[in-house]
Every structure is written in C-alpha cells, then in structure tokens.
Backbone as CSV, one residue per row, in Angstrom:
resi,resn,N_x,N_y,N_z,CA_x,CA_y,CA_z,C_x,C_y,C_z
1,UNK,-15.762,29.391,6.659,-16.252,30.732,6.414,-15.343,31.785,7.072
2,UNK,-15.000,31.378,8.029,-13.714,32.161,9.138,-12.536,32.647,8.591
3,UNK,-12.508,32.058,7.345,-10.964,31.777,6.937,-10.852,32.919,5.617
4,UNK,-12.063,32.727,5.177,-12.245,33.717,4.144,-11.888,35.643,4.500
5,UNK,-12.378,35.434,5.988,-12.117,36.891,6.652,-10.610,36.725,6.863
6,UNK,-9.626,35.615,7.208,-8.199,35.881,7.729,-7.030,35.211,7.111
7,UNK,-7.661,34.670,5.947,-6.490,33.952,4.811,-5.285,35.411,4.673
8,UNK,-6.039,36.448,3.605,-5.312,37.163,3.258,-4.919,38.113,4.161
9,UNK,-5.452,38.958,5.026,-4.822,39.722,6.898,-3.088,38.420,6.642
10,UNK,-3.554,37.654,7.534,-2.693,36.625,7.601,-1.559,36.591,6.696
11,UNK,-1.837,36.498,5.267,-0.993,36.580,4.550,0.438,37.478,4.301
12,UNK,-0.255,38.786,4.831,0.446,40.208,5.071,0.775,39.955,6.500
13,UNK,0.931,38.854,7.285,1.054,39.359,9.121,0.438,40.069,9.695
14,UNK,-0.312,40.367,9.297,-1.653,41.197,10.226,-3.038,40.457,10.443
15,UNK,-3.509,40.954,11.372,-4.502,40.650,12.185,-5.849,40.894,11.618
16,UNK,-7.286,40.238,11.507,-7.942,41.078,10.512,-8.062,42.325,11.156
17,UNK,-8.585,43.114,12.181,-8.273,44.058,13.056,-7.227,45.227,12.109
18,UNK,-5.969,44.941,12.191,-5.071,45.468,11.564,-5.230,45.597,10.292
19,UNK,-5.302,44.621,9.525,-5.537,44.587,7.907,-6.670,45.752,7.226
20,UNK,-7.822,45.484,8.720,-9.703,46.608,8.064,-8.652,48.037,8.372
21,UNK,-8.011,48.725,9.155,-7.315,49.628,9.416,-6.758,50.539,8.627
22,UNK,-5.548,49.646,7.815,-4.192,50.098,6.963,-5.267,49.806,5.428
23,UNK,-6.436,48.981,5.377,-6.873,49.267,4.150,-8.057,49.934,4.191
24,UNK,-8.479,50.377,5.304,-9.596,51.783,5.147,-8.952,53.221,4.541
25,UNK,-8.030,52.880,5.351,-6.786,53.992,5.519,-6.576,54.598,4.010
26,UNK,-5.940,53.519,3.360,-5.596,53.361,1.720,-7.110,53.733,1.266
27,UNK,-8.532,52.955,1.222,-9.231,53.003,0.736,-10.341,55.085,0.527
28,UNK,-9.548,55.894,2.074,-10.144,56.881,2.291,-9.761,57.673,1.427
29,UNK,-8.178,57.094,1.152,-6.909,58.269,0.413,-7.143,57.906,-0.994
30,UNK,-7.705,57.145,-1.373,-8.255,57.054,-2.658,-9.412,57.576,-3.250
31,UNK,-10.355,57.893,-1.961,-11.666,58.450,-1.902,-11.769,59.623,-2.298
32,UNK,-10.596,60.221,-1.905,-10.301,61.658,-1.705,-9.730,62.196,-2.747
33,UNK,-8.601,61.215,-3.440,-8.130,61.324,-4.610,-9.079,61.449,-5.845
34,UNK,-9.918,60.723,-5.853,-10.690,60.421,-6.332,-11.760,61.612,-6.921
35,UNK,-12.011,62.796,-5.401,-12.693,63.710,-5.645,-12.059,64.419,-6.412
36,UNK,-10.774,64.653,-5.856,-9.902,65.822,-6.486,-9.873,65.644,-7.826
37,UNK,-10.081,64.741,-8.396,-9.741,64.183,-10.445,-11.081,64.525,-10.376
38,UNK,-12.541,64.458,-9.582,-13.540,64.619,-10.755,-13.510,66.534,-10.316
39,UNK,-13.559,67.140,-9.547,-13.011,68.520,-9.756,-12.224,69.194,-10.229
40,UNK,-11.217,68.384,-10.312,-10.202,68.543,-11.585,-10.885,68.746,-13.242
41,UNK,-11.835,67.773,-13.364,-12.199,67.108,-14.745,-13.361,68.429,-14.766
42,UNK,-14.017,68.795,-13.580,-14.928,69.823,-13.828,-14.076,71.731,-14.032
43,UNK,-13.291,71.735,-13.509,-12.529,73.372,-13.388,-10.589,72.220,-13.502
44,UNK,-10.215,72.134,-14.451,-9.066,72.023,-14.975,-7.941,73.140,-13.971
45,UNK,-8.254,74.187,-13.842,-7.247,74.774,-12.892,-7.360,74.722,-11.904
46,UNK,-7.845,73.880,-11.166,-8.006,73.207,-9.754,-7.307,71.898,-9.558
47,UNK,-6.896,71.488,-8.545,-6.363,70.377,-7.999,-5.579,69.602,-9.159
48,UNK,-4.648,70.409,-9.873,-3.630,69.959,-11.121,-2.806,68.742,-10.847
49,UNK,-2.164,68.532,-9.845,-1.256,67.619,-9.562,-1.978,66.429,-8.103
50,UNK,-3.117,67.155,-7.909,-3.285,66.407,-6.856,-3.395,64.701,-6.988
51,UNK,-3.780,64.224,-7.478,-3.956,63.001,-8.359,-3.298,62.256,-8.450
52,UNK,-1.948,62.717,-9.374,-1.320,61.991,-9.245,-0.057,61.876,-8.321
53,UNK,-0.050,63.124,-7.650,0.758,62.686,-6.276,0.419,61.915,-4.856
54,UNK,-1.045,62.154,-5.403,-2.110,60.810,-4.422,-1.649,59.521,-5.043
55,UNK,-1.286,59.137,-6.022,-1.139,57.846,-6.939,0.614,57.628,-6.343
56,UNK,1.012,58.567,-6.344,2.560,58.235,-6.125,2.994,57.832,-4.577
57,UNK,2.023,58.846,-3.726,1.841,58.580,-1.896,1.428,57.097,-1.795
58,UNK,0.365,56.614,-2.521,-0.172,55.765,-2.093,0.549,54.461,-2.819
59,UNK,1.245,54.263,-3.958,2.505,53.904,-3.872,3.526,53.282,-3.615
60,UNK,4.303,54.741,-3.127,5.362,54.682,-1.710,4.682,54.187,-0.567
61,UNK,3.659,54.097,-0.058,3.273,53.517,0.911,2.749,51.884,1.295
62,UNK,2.096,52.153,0.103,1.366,50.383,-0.064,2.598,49.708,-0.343
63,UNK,3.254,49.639,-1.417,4.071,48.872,-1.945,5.404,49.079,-1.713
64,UNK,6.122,50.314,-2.230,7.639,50.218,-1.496,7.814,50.418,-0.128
65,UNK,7.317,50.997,0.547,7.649,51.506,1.595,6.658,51.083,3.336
66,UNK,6.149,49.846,2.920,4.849,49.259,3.873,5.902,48.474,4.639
67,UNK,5.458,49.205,6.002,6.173,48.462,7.365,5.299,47.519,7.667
68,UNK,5.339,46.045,7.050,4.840,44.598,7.471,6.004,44.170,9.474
69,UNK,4.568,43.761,9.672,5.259,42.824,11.158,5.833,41.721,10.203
70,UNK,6.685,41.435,11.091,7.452,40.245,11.218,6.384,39.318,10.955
71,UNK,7.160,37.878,10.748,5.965,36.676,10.659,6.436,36.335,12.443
72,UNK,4.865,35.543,13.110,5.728,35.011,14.416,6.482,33.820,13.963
73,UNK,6.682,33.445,15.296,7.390,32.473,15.323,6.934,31.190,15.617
74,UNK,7.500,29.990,15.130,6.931,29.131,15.631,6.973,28.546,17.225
75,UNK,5.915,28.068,17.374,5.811,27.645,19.300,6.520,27.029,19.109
76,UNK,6.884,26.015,18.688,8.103,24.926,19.175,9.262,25.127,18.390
77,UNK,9.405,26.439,18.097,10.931,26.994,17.649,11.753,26.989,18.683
78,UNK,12.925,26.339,18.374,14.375,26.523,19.399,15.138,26.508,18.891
79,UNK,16.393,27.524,19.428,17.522,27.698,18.639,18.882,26.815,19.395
80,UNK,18.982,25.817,18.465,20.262,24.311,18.590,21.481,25.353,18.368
81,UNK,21.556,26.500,18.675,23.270,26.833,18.149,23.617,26.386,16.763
82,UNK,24.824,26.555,16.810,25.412,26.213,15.828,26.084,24.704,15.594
83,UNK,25.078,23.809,15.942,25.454,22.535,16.328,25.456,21.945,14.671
84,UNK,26.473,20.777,14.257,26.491,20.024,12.804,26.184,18.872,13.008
C-alpha cells in the first residue's frame, strides 16, 4: 500500500514530501488558469492571453525546463579508476 504513495515521487527522484509540493504548485497554477478561461468565456475582453500563457509557463516548467535531483547513488558504489 506504501508503494502506491512512492512508486511514482521516486520515479521523478523526489521524495513524496517533494513530489505533494512541485505538484500542488502545478496543480494551483492550473486552478487559476482555469479561472481566468471561465472569465474570459464570461466578458471576452478580459484575461485574453492569460490562458494560454498559463499553458505555455506551465510547460516550460513541467516538461522542458524541470530541475529533477539527481538519482542517488548506490551504497555500495565505488569508483575502480580506470582499471581494464
């Protein structure tokens, strides 16, 4: 049952901790986006571009531009040089 909460965190290198964070985060900026299109949809000369430059932020952020940790390392990693 444990695993179900930290398969995917894990997957991305994050912690579930970290993972509820960076996807509240995403999930607020969508929230928000979200308003702006149905005020949009109600007064058309309101919040014109907001939308989809929320779509383009979020994006650049999630997908090109997401600073992932490193994976660790393994405990019984050691580095043999450059030995053949």
């Amino acid at each position: 049952m444990f695993r179900l909460f930290t398969q995917h965190p894990r997957s991305v290198n994050e912690s579930y901790l970290e993972h509820m964070g960076v996807a509240s985060s995403f999930g607020g900026r969508l929230l928000l986006a979200g308003l702006a299109c149905m005020v949009h949809a109600l007064f058309p000369f309101l919040c014109v571009k907001t939308g989809s430059n929320a779509i383009r932020a979020l994006h650049h952020d999630m997908v090109t531009h997401r600073q992932r940790k490193a994976p660790p390392l393994p405990e019984a990693a050691v580095y043999l040089g450059d030995a053949i």
